[in-house]
Amino acid sequence: MATIAEKHEHKPWSMARVIIASSAGTAFEWYDFFIFGSLAPVISKVFFAGLEPTQALIAALALFAAGFAFRPLGALIFGVVGDKLGRKNAFLVTVTLMGSSTFLIGLVPTYAQAGTTGPIALVILRILQGIALGGEYGGAAIYVAEHSPASKRGASTGWIQSTASFGLLAALIIIVATRSAIGEDAFAAWGWRVPFLVSVVLLAISVWMRAKLSESPEFARIREEGDVSKAPLREAFGKWRNLRRVLIAFFGIMCAQGAVWYFTFFYMQVFLEKSLGVPSQTKDLLLIVMTVVSAPLYVYFGWLSDRIGRKPVMIGGMLIALVLYFPASHWIAVAANPQLVAAQASTPIFVDTDPSTCSVQFDPVGTARFVSACDIAKSSLVTKGINFTTRRSSDGRTYVIVGTERVPVSGGERLGGADLKVLKLGTAEAIGGELQEAGYPKFADPAHANLTLLIVILIVLVIASTALYGPQAAALVEMFPTRVRYTAMSLPYHVGTGWVGGFLPVTSFAIVAITGNIYSGLWYSVLFTGISVIVSILFLKETSGRHLQEI
């Protein structure tokens, strides 16, 4: 007698509908989440106007990370719902929660309008977004995988991976279109709200599509057999057999996923715009090209993993990224802003100071003042994306050395907020003037950029990311039994993407602020990718072609 899953395999139209409905809803949720990352520099000015530029950007990136921090909680909440009450019910709630939170962000008052009320409301809504997304990916990936034939599971779930591209692409298109239509000043004043408010239309479409779906055949089977888990959390994490799989999924796949993918599609935005001075419009267009190229590659690498295995495809992506992190970043700098690279080589910058007065400028909550002369000098240079070397000064005072010129820097320990801001602004202008005299460009000049080389390098990083991400959903689904699949799969996925990936931009940027080297933040990605390569080679088993009922 044919099982429910086998009957579904003979209805191609049903499989297509499952993929379209699941992918469309997931794309919408990614759209919601990606708007915030793409608008981090704007949001840092709108909601953190009382902070210095470096701390404001770090605070905005930390707020971006806050949404990721709560994704594991959402994974646990909706994992239990999905394993006890069904896949459909879980991800119908997640899309509604995500859409409502995103729409409300478009209505939050700014710092200028309501003081700290705006940032507080923004934090709460970002947390709700993170909880919603924590339940989304696992549900959509499992739902598609549990409908798909074993021989096509990689290609079928590859469409779920592509939804990240579609969501990011939609976010970027709406952002670019709004900026172009109303101008940069209006966009900074109120136009940034448009992408958030537009999401209410996408929410209605997604809820309608998902409401029409039926339950997944695998969950329907175990429900009919009375085999639904009564305690998914205890079964998934309290039994060593399942817990071991969770740990391998996290260290063997998800550490690299968080490092490689978020480096390519998120930290690269910060690197291009803040470190290399690429105009935001150019950065957005480059990201659109990367996103368009990536969309079919997820499906292709998912298909390839059906043919040659999940493990070699994913490890191949990890190794490409690991080898290219540092050289590719240097090549990108040369292609995007050759004048900056030339200036750094001909006129290196030094900060002569008393090292004991220098702070570790890592401030994810944006509350530290950083008032010493050393901190002010370093912050001024980091904000401009300038490499520098710290040396001990002969007289204990602080100077920024630009060629033969020496810019004295005063501390602001005894100054109030307004006077401190004036001091820092004046210091930044004095340093900026000397940098320009020495040949340092204020911004990257598109006329000197090698856009062809820049795009080629970025696409190679995209290939590494998609080779890892394309087969990932199928590989994770095939690791866990149906009874606890939603719970057991969702947690390592969202700890990897939510914590390793979500905290990558803020941590990497802060490392740059600490060291004074715009490339030093890459060590974060190198560390986590290296861990996954080792664990995958030693412990990850090949699962392609596996029948889910056999797990």
mmCIF file of N, CA and C in Angstrom, residues 191-307:
data_model
loop_
_atom_site.group_PDB
_atom_site.id
_atom_site.type_symbol
_atom_site.label_atom_id
_atom_site.label_comp_id
_atom_site.label_asym_id
_atom_site.label_seq_id
_atom_site.Cartn_x
_atom_site.Cartn_y
_atom_site.Cartn_z
ATOM 1 N N GLY A 191 11.753 58.871 3.925
ATOM 2 C CA GLY A 191 11.587 57.848 2.900
ATOM 3 C C GLY A 191 12.023 56.464 3.326
ATOM 4 N N TRP A 192 12.887 56.355 4.340
ATOM 5 C CA TRP A 192 13.330 55.056 4.830
ATOM 6 C C TRP A 192 12.157 54.235 5.362
ATOM 7 N N ARG A 193 11.036 54.910 5.694
ATOM 8 C CA ARG A 193 9.867 54.195 6.212
ATOM 9 C C ARG A 193 9.131 53.408 5.120
ATOM 10 N N VAL A 194 9.249 53.856 3.883
ATOM 11 C CA VAL A 194 8.476 53.264 2.785
ATOM 12 C C VAL A 194 8.683 51.761 2.649
ATOM 13 N N PRO A 195 9.935 51.250 2.620
ATOM 14 C CA PRO A 195 10.119 49.800 2.485
ATOM 15 C C PRO A 195 9.455 48.992 3.602
ATOM 16 N N PHE A 196 9.409 49.556 4.807
ATOM 17 C CA PHE A 196 8.757 48.854 5.910
ATOM 18 C C PHE A 196 7.233 48.841 5.732
ATOM 19 N N LEU A 197 6.668 49.974 5.328
ATOM 20 C CA LEU A 197 5.217 50.078 5.198
ATOM 21 C C LEU A 197 4.687 49.260 4.033
ATOM 22 N N VAL A 198 5.474 49.151 2.966
ATOM 23 C CA VAL A 198 5.058 48.368 1.796
ATOM 24 C C VAL A 198 4.841 46.902 2.163
ATOM 25 N N SER A 199 5.489 46.444 3.210
ATOM 26 C CA SER A 199 5.432 45.026 3.567
ATOM 27 C C SER A 199 4.031 44.550 3.911
ATOM 28 N N VAL A 200 3.114 45.464 4.239
ATOM 29 C CA VAL A 200 1.767 45.031 4.606
ATOM 30 C C VAL A 200 1.068 44.367 3.419
ATOM 31 N N VAL A 201 1.379 44.797 2.206
ATOM 32 C CA VAL A 201 0.799 44.169 1.011
ATOM 33 C C VAL A 201 1.335 42.754 0.844
ATOM 34 N N LEU A 202 2.653 42.600 1.013
ATOM 35 C CA LEU A 202 3.270 41.286 0.906
ATOM 36 C C LEU A 202 2.766 40.350 2.000
ATOM 37 N N LEU A 203 2.493 40.902 3.173
ATOM 38 C CA LEU A 203 1.966 40.103 4.278
ATOM 39 C C LEU A 203 0.625 39.483 3.897
ATOM 40 N N ALA A 204 -0.271 40.286 3.336
ATOM 41 C CA ALA A 204 -1.590 39.777 2.970
ATOM 42 C C ALA A 204 -1.491 38.642 1.949
ATOM 43 N N ILE A 205 -0.612 38.800 0.962
ATOM 44 C CA ILE A 205 -0.445 37.770 -0.071
ATOM 45 C C ILE A 205 0.114 36.483 0.542
ATOM 46 N N SER A 206 1.117 36.609 1.404
ATOM 47 C CA SER A 206 1.763 35.436 2.002
ATOM 48 C C SER A 206 0.808 34.654 2.890
ATOM 49 N N VAL A 207 0.040 35.358 3.717
ATOM 50 C CA VAL A 207 -0.921 34.678 4.595
ATOM 51 C C VAL A 207 -1.966 33.949 3.763
ATOM 52 N N TRP A 208 -2.449 34.588 2.714
ATOM 53 C CA TRP A 208 -3.457 33.954 1.850
ATOM 54 C C TRP A 208 -2.915 32.678 1.217
ATOM 55 N N MET A 209 -1.679 32.726 0.710
ATOM 56 C CA MET A 209 -1.098 31.551 0.052
ATOM 57 C C MET A 209 -0.891 30.415 1.042
ATOM 58 N N ARG A 210 -0.380 30.722 2.204
ATOM 59 C CA ARG A 210 -0.069 29.670 3.167
ATOM 60 C C ARG A 210 -1.320 29.065 3.798
ATOM 61 N N ALA A 211 -2.355 29.875 3.916
ATOM 62 C CA ALA A 211 -3.597 29.361 4.509
ATOM 63 C C ALA A 211 -4.207 28.264 3.648
ATOM 64 N N LYS A 212 -3.898 28.250 2.363
ATOM 65 C CA LYS A 212 -4.470 27.277 1.442
ATOM 66 C C LYS A 212 -3.684 25.960 1.381
ATOM 67 N N LEU A 213 -2.520 25.925 2.033
ATOM 68 C CA LEU A 213 -1.718 24.708 2.008
ATOM 69 C C LEU A 213 -2.281 23.651 2.950
ATOM 70 N N SER A 214 -2.030 22.384 2.622
ATOM 71 C CA SER A 214 -2.395 21.282 3.513
ATOM 72 C C SER A 214 -1.169 20.899 4.340
ATOM 73 N N GLU A 215 -1.352 20.012 5.310
ATOM 74 C CA GLU A 215 -0.247 19.588 6.150
ATOM 75 C C GLU A 215 0.751 18.746 5.343
ATOM 76 N N SER A 216 2.014 18.714 5.800
ATOM 77 C CA SER A 216 3.031 17.931 5.085
ATOM 78 C C SER A 216 2.721 16.439 5.208
ATOM 79 N N PRO A 217 3.029 15.647 4.167
ATOM 80 C CA PRO A 217 2.699 14.222 4.195
ATOM 81 C C PRO A 217 3.417 13.456 5.298
ATOM 82 N N GLU A 218 4.654 13.833 5.605
ATOM 83 C CA GLU A 218 5.383 13.117 6.648
ATOM 84 C C GLU A 218 4.758 13.352 8.019
ATOM 85 N N PHE A 219 4.396 14.608 8.322
ATOM 86 C CA PHE A 219 3.765 14.857 9.613
ATOM 87 C C PHE A 219 2.381 14.216 9.661
ATOM 88 N N ALA A 220 1.665 14.280 8.536
ATOM 89 C CA ALA A 220 0.352 13.623 8.485
ATOM 90 C C ALA A 220 0.486 12.128 8.752
ATOM 91 N N ARG A 221 1.557 11.521 8.251
ATOM 92 C CA ARG A 221 1.769 10.082 8.450
ATOM 93 C C ARG A 221 1.975 9.743 9.923
ATOM 94 N N ILE A 222 2.895 10.487 10.594
ATOM 95 C CA ILE A 222 3.159 10.132 11.993
ATOM 96 C C ILE A 222 1.967 10.490 12.882
ATOM 97 N N ARG A 223 1.186 11.501 12.470
ATOM 98 C CA ARG A 223 -0.025 11.824 13.242
ATOM 99 C C ARG A 223 -1.044 10.708 13.119
ATOM 100 N N GLU A 224 -1.204 10.158 11.911
ATOM 101 C CA GLU A 224 -2.128 9.042 11.713
ATOM 102 C C GLU A 224 -1.672 7.802 12.470
ATOM 103 N N GLU A 225 -0.350 7.625 12.567
ATOM 104 C CA GLU A 225 0.203 6.460 13.261
ATOM 105 C C GLU A 225 0.289 6.670 14.774
ATOM 106 N N GLY A 226 -0.076 7.870 15.241
ATOM 107 C CA GLY A 226 -0.003 8.170 16.667
ATOM 108 C C GLY A 226 1.423 8.277 17.178
ATOM 109 N N ASP A 227 2.345 8.718 16.295
ATOM 110 C CA ASP A 227 3.762 8.754 16.634
ATOM 111 C C ASP A 227 4.278 10.174 16.846
ATOM 112 N N VAL A 228 3.379 11.140 17.044
ATOM 113 C CA VAL A 228 3.804 12.524 17.265
ATOM 114 C C VAL A 228 4.475 12.649 18.630
ATOM 115 N N SER A 229 5.607 13.338 18.683
ATOM 116 C CA SER A 229 6.347 13.484 19.935
ATOM 117 C C SER A 229 5.552 14.322 20.935
ATOM 118 N N LYS A 230 5.523 13.849 22.177
ATOM 119 C CA LYS A 230 4.843 14.608 23.234
ATOM 120 C C LYS A 230 5.779 15.609 23.899
ATOM 121 N N ALA A 231 7.077 15.395 23.764
ATOM 122 C CA ALA A 231 8.063 16.294 24.385
ATOM 123 C C ALA A 231 9.231 16.489 23.421
ATOM 124 N N PRO A 232 9.043 17.280 22.369
ATOM 125 C CA PRO A 232 10.099 17.443 21.353
ATOM 126 C C PRO A 232 11.417 17.978 21.908
ATOM 127 N N LEU A 233 11.373 18.905 22.852
ATOM 128 C CA LEU A 233 12.602 19.468 23.397
ATOM 129 C C LEU A 233 13.427 18.399 24.111
ATOM 130 N N ARG A 234 12.774 17.625 24.957
ATOM 131 C CA ARG A 234 13.487 16.585 25.698
ATOM 132 C C ARG A 234 14.016 15.508 24.754
ATOM 133 N N GLU A 235 13.211 15.162 23.769
ATOM 134 C CA GLU A 235 13.615 14.110 22.837
ATOM 135 C C GLU A 235 14.751 14.579 21.913
ATOM 136 N N ALA A 236 14.686 15.849 21.497
ATOM 137 C CA ALA A 236 15.699 16.357 20.561
ATOM 138 C C ALA A 236 17.040 16.609 21.233
ATOM 139 N N PHE A 237 17.001 17.126 22.467
ATOM 140 C CA PHE A 237 18.247 17.538 23.117
ATOM 141 C C PHE A 237 18.606 16.704 24.344
ATOM 142 N N GLY A 238 17.676 15.845 24.786
ATOM 143 C CA GLY A 238 17.939 15.017 25.964
ATOM 144 C C GLY A 238 18.434 13.629 25.615
ATOM 145 N N LYS A 239 18.346 13.255 24.367
ATOM 146 C CA LYS A 239 18.843 11.952 23.915
ATOM 147 C C LYS A 239 20.134 12.167 23.127
ATOM 148 N N TRP A 240 21.197 11.461 23.522
ATOM 149 C CA TRP A 240 22.498 11.700 22.925
ATOM 150 C C TRP A 240 22.501 11.484 21.416
ATOM 151 N N ARG A 241 21.759 10.506 20.938
ATOM 152 C CA ARG A 241 21.745 10.230 19.505
ATOM 153 C C ARG A 241 21.296 11.451 18.713
ATOM 154 N N ASN A 242 20.256 12.124 19.184
ATOM 155 C CA ASN A 242 19.773 13.328 18.499
ATOM 156 C C ASN A 242 20.645 14.546 18.810
ATOM 157 N N LEU A 243 21.089 14.659 20.078
ATOM 158 C CA LEU A 243 21.921 15.804 20.464
ATOM 159 C C LEU A 243 23.235 15.801 19.686
ATOM 160 N N ARG A 244 23.794 14.628 19.469
ATOM 161 C CA ARG A 244 25.044 14.532 18.701
ATOM 162 C C ARG A 244 24.833 15.076 17.291
ATOM 163 N N ARG A 245 23.701 14.757 16.692
ATOM 164 C CA ARG A 245 23.393 15.263 15.353
ATOM 165 C C ARG A 245 23.228 16.788 15.375
ATOM 166 N N VAL A 246 22.619 17.298 16.433
ATOM 167 C CA VAL A 246 22.456 18.750 16.575
ATOM 168 C C VAL A 246 23.823 19.430 16.625
ATOM 169 N N LEU A 247 24.744 18.869 17.402
ATOM 170 C CA LEU A 247 26.073 19.456 17.540
ATOM 171 C C LEU A 247 26.857 19.403 16.222
ATOM 172 N N ILE A 248 26.732 18.294 15.499
ATOM 173 C CA ILE A 248 27.413 18.185 14.201
ATOM 174 C C ILE A 248 26.815 19.176 13.210
ATOM 175 N N ALA A 249 25.482 19.322 13.245
ATOM 176 C CA ALA A 249 24.826 20.281 12.352
ATOM 177 C C ALA A 249 25.323 21.694 12.624
ATOM 178 N N PHE A 250 25.480 22.030 13.904
ATOM 179 C CA PHE A 250 25.923 23.384 14.238
ATOM 180 C C PHE A 250 27.389 23.602 13.886
ATOM 181 N N PHE A 251 28.272 22.764 14.433
ATOM 182 C CA PHE A 251 29.703 22.990 14.234
ATOM 183 C C PHE A 251 30.164 22.608 12.829
ATOM 184 N N GLY A 252 29.499 21.636 12.213
ATOM 185 C CA GLY A 252 29.934 21.173 10.912
ATOM 186 C C GLY A 252 29.366 21.934 9.732
ATOM 187 N N ILE A 253 28.186 22.536 9.900
ATOM 188 C CA ILE A 253 27.540 23.246 8.789
ATOM 189 C C ILE A 253 27.271 24.701 9.133
ATOM 190 N N MET A 254 26.629 24.939 10.275
ATOM 191 C CA MET A 254 26.056 26.253 10.542
ATOM 192 C C MET A 254 27.082 27.303 10.969
ATOM 193 N N CYS A 255 28.195 26.904 11.577
ATOM 194 C CA CYS A 255 29.230 27.907 11.881
ATOM 195 C C CYS A 255 29.740 28.528 10.584
ATOM 196 N N ALA A 256 29.978 27.680 9.583
ATOM 197 C CA ALA A 256 30.434 28.201 8.294
ATOM 198 C C ALA A 256 29.343 28.986 7.597
ATOM 199 N N GLN A 257 28.108 28.501 7.691
ATOM 200 C CA GLN A 257 27.006 29.224 7.058
ATOM 201 C C GLN A 257 26.899 30.649 7.602
ATOM 202 N N GLY A 258 26.954 30.781 8.925
ATOM 203 C CA GLY A 258 26.884 32.104 9.529
ATOM 204 C C GLY A 258 28.047 32.981 9.123
ATOM 205 N N ALA A 259 29.233 32.381 8.972
ATOM 206 C CA ALA A 259 30.421 33.163 8.621
ATOM 207 C C ALA A 259 30.462 33.512 7.144
ATOM 208 N N VAL A 260 30.288 32.518 6.273
ATOM 209 C CA VAL A 260 30.471 32.726 4.832
ATOM 210 C C VAL A 260 29.359 33.578 4.240
ATOM 211 N N TRP A 261 28.118 33.207 4.505
ATOM 212 C CA TRP A 261 27.001 33.887 3.858
ATOM 213 C C TRP A 261 26.846 35.309 4.361
ATOM 214 N N TYR A 262 26.965 35.496 5.663
ATOM 215 C CA TYR A 262 26.770 36.838 6.208
ATOM 216 C C TYR A 262 27.972 37.746 5.960
ATOM 217 N N PHE A 263 29.150 37.163 5.788
ATOM 218 C CA PHE A 263 30.285 37.963 5.349
ATOM 219 C C PHE A 263 30.030 38.482 3.930
ATOM 220 N N THR A 264 29.568 37.597 3.061
ATOM 221 C CA THR A 264 29.389 37.950 1.652
ATOM 222 C C THR A 264 28.271 38.960 1.446
ATOM 223 N N PHE A 265 27.141 38.764 2.107
ATOM 224 C CA PHE A 265 25.971 39.580 1.804
ATOM 225 C C PHE A 265 25.696 40.693 2.813
ATOM 226 N N PHE A 266 26.351 40.671 3.983
ATOM 227 C CA PHE A 266 26.092 41.725 4.963
ATOM 228 C C PHE A 266 27.351 42.500 5.354
ATOM 229 N N TYR A 267 28.372 41.787 5.834
ATOM 230 C CA TYR A 267 29.565 42.531 6.223
ATOM 231 C C TYR A 267 30.200 43.214 5.023
ATOM 232 N N MET A 268 30.058 42.620 3.855
ATOM 233 C CA MET A 268 30.622 43.231 2.656
ATOM 234 C C MET A 268 30.001 44.608 2.404
ATOM 235 N N GLN A 269 28.733 44.797 2.778
ATOM 236 C CA GLN A 269 28.094 46.108 2.633
ATOM 237 C C GLN A 269 28.790 47.140 3.516
ATOM 238 N N VAL A 270 29.073 46.755 4.770
ATOM 239 C CA VAL A 270 29.754 47.652 5.700
ATOM 240 C C VAL A 270 31.175 47.929 5.210
ATOM 241 N N PHE A 271 31.850 46.894 4.735
ATOM 242 C CA PHE A 271 33.227 47.029 4.255
ATOM 243 C C PHE A 271 33.299 47.977 3.058
ATOM 244 N N LEU A 272 32.399 47.800 2.099
ATOM 245 C CA LEU A 272 32.410 48.642 0.906
ATOM 246 C C LEU A 272 32.089 50.100 1.235
ATOM 247 N N GLU A 273 31.044 50.296 2.042
ATOM 248 C CA GLU A 273 30.549 51.652 2.285
ATOM 249 C C GLU A 273 31.362 52.394 3.341
ATOM 250 N N LYS A 274 31.656 51.750 4.466
ATOM 251 C CA LYS A 274 32.306 52.449 5.576
ATOM 252 C C LYS A 274 33.831 52.404 5.490
ATOM 253 N N SER A 275 34.387 51.251 5.082
ATOM 254 C CA SER A 275 35.847 51.142 5.042
ATOM 255 C C SER A 275 36.444 51.658 3.740
ATOM 256 N N LEU A 276 35.726 51.441 2.632
ATOM 257 C CA LEU A 276 36.275 51.817 1.328
ATOM 258 C C LEU A 276 35.632 53.067 0.742
ATOM 259 N N GLY A 277 34.596 53.610 1.388
ATOM 260 C CA GLY A 277 33.994 54.857 0.931
ATOM 261 C C GLY A 277 33.176 54.735 -0.343
ATOM 262 N N VAL A 278 32.704 53.530 -0.663
ATOM 263 C CA VAL A 278 31.863 53.359 -1.854
ATOM 264 C C VAL A 278 30.500 54.002 -1.593
ATOM 265 N N PRO A 279 29.992 54.831 -2.510
ATOM 266 C CA PRO A 279 28.672 55.455 -2.312
ATOM 267 C C PRO A 279 27.584 54.409 -2.080
ATOM 268 N N SER A 280 26.611 54.746 -1.244
ATOM 269 C CA SER A 280 25.572 53.775 -0.880
ATOM 270 C C SER A 280 24.804 53.277 -2.099
ATOM 271 N N GLN A 281 24.572 54.161 -3.079
ATOM 272 C CA GLN A 281 23.836 53.727 -4.263
ATOM 273 C C GLN A 281 24.628 52.692 -5.051
ATOM 274 N N THR A 282 25.944 52.898 -5.169
ATOM 275 C CA THR A 282 26.795 51.937 -5.867
ATOM 276 C C THR A 282 26.836 50.616 -5.112
ATOM 277 N N LYS A 283 26.953 50.708 -3.799
ATOM 278 C CA LYS A 283 26.960 49.500 -2.973
ATOM 279 C C LYS A 283 25.676 48.709 -3.154
ATOM 280 N N ASP A 284 24.536 49.386 -3.169
ATOM 281 C CA ASP A 284 23.251 48.708 -3.349
ATOM 282 C C ASP A 284 23.161 48.033 -4.717
ATOM 283 N N LEU A 285 23.652 48.697 -5.750
ATOM 284 C CA LEU A 285 23.610 48.109 -7.092
ATOM 285 C C LEU A 285 24.511 46.876 -7.187
ATOM 286 N N LEU A 286 25.678 46.935 -6.551
ATOM 287 C CA LEU A 286 26.557 45.764 -6.521
ATOM 288 C C LEU A 286 25.879 44.597 -5.806
ATOM 289 N N LEU A 287 25.199 44.900 -4.735
ATOM 290 C CA LEU A 287 24.514 43.853 -3.979
ATOM 291 C C LEU A 287 23.365 43.266 -4.790
ATOM 292 N N ILE A 288 22.702 44.089 -5.582
ATOM 293 C CA ILE A 288 21.633 43.582 -6.448
ATOM 294 C C ILE A 288 22.211 42.603 -7.466
ATOM 295 N N VAL A 289 23.358 42.946 -8.060
ATOM 296 C CA VAL A 289 24.006 42.034 -9.013
ATOM 297 C C VAL A 289 24.346 40.709 -8.324
ATOM 298 N N MET A 290 24.938 40.781 -7.142
ATOM 299 C CA MET A 290 25.283 39.568 -6.402
ATOM 300 C C MET A 290 24.047 38.720 -6.111
ATOM 301 N N THR A 291 22.973 39.385 -5.740
ATOM 302 C CA THR A 291 21.756 38.676 -5.375
ATOM 303 C C THR A 291 21.112 38.003 -6.575
ATOM 304 N N VAL A 292 21.072 38.701 -7.705
ATOM 305 C CA VAL A 292 20.502 38.119 -8.927
ATOM 306 C C VAL A 292 21.301 36.893 -9.358
ATOM 307 N N VAL A 293 22.621 36.996 -9.297
ATOM 308 C CA VAL A 293 23.479 35.864 -9.683
ATOM 309 C C VAL A 293 23.280 34.684 -8.736
ATOM 310 N N SER A 294 23.082 34.980 -7.461
ATOM 311 C CA SER A 294 22.993 33.902 -6.464
ATOM 312 C C SER A 294 21.709 33.093 -6.565
ATOM 313 N N ALA A 295 20.611 33.713 -6.997
ATOM 314 C CA ALA A 295 19.300 33.050 -6.948
ATOM 315 C C ALA A 295 19.284 31.683 -7.634
ATOM 316 N N PRO A 296 19.719 31.556 -8.897
ATOM 317 C CA PRO A 296 19.695 30.229 -9.522
ATOM 318 C C PRO A 296 20.784 29.294 -8.993
ATOM 319 N N LEU A 297 21.857 29.854 -8.421
ATOM 320 C CA LEU A 297 22.952 29.014 -7.951
ATOM 321 C C LEU A 297 22.547 28.157 -6.751
ATOM 322 N N TYR A 298 21.650 28.655 -5.897
ATOM 323 C CA TYR A 298 21.186 27.831 -4.782
ATOM 324 C C TYR A 298 20.534 26.557 -5.296
ATOM 325 N N VAL A 299 19.677 26.715 -6.295
ATOM 326 C CA VAL A 299 18.991 25.552 -6.859
ATOM 327 C C VAL A 299 19.994 24.648 -7.570
ATOM 328 N N TYR A 300 20.933 25.262 -8.293
ATOM 329 C CA TYR A 300 21.928 24.464 -9.017
ATOM 330 C C TYR A 300 22.756 23.618 -8.053
ATOM 331 N N PHE A 301 23.271 24.231 -6.989
ATOM 332 C CA PHE A 301 24.098 23.467 -6.064
ATOM 333 C C PHE A 301 23.265 22.459 -5.262
ATOM 334 N N GLY A 302 21.978 22.764 -5.021
ATOM 335 C CA GLY A 302 21.096 21.768 -4.425
ATOM 336 C C GLY A 302 20.941 20.573 -5.359
ATOM 337 N N TRP A 303 20.744 20.854 -6.653
ATOM 338 C CA TRP A 303 20.652 19.792 -7.667
ATOM 339 C C TRP A 303 21.955 19.003 -7.740
ATOM 340 N N LEU A 304 23.086 19.714 -7.725
ATOM 341 C CA LEU A 304 24.380 19.040 -7.792
ATOM 342 C C LEU A 304 24.570 18.104 -6.600
ATOM 343 N N SER A 305 24.077 18.523 -5.438
ATOM 344 C CA SER A 305 24.212 17.668 -4.251
ATOM 345 C C SER A 305 23.349 16.417 -4.356
ATOM 346 N N ASP A 306 22.274 16.472 -5.146
ATOM 347 C CA ASP A 306 21.493 15.269 -5.420
ATOM 348 C C ASP A 306 22.299 14.275 -6.246
ATOM 349 N N ARG A 307 23.231 14.780 -7.045
ATOM 350 C CA ARG A 307 24.012 13.939 -7.952
ATOM 351 C C ARG A 307 25.298 13.424 -7.307
#
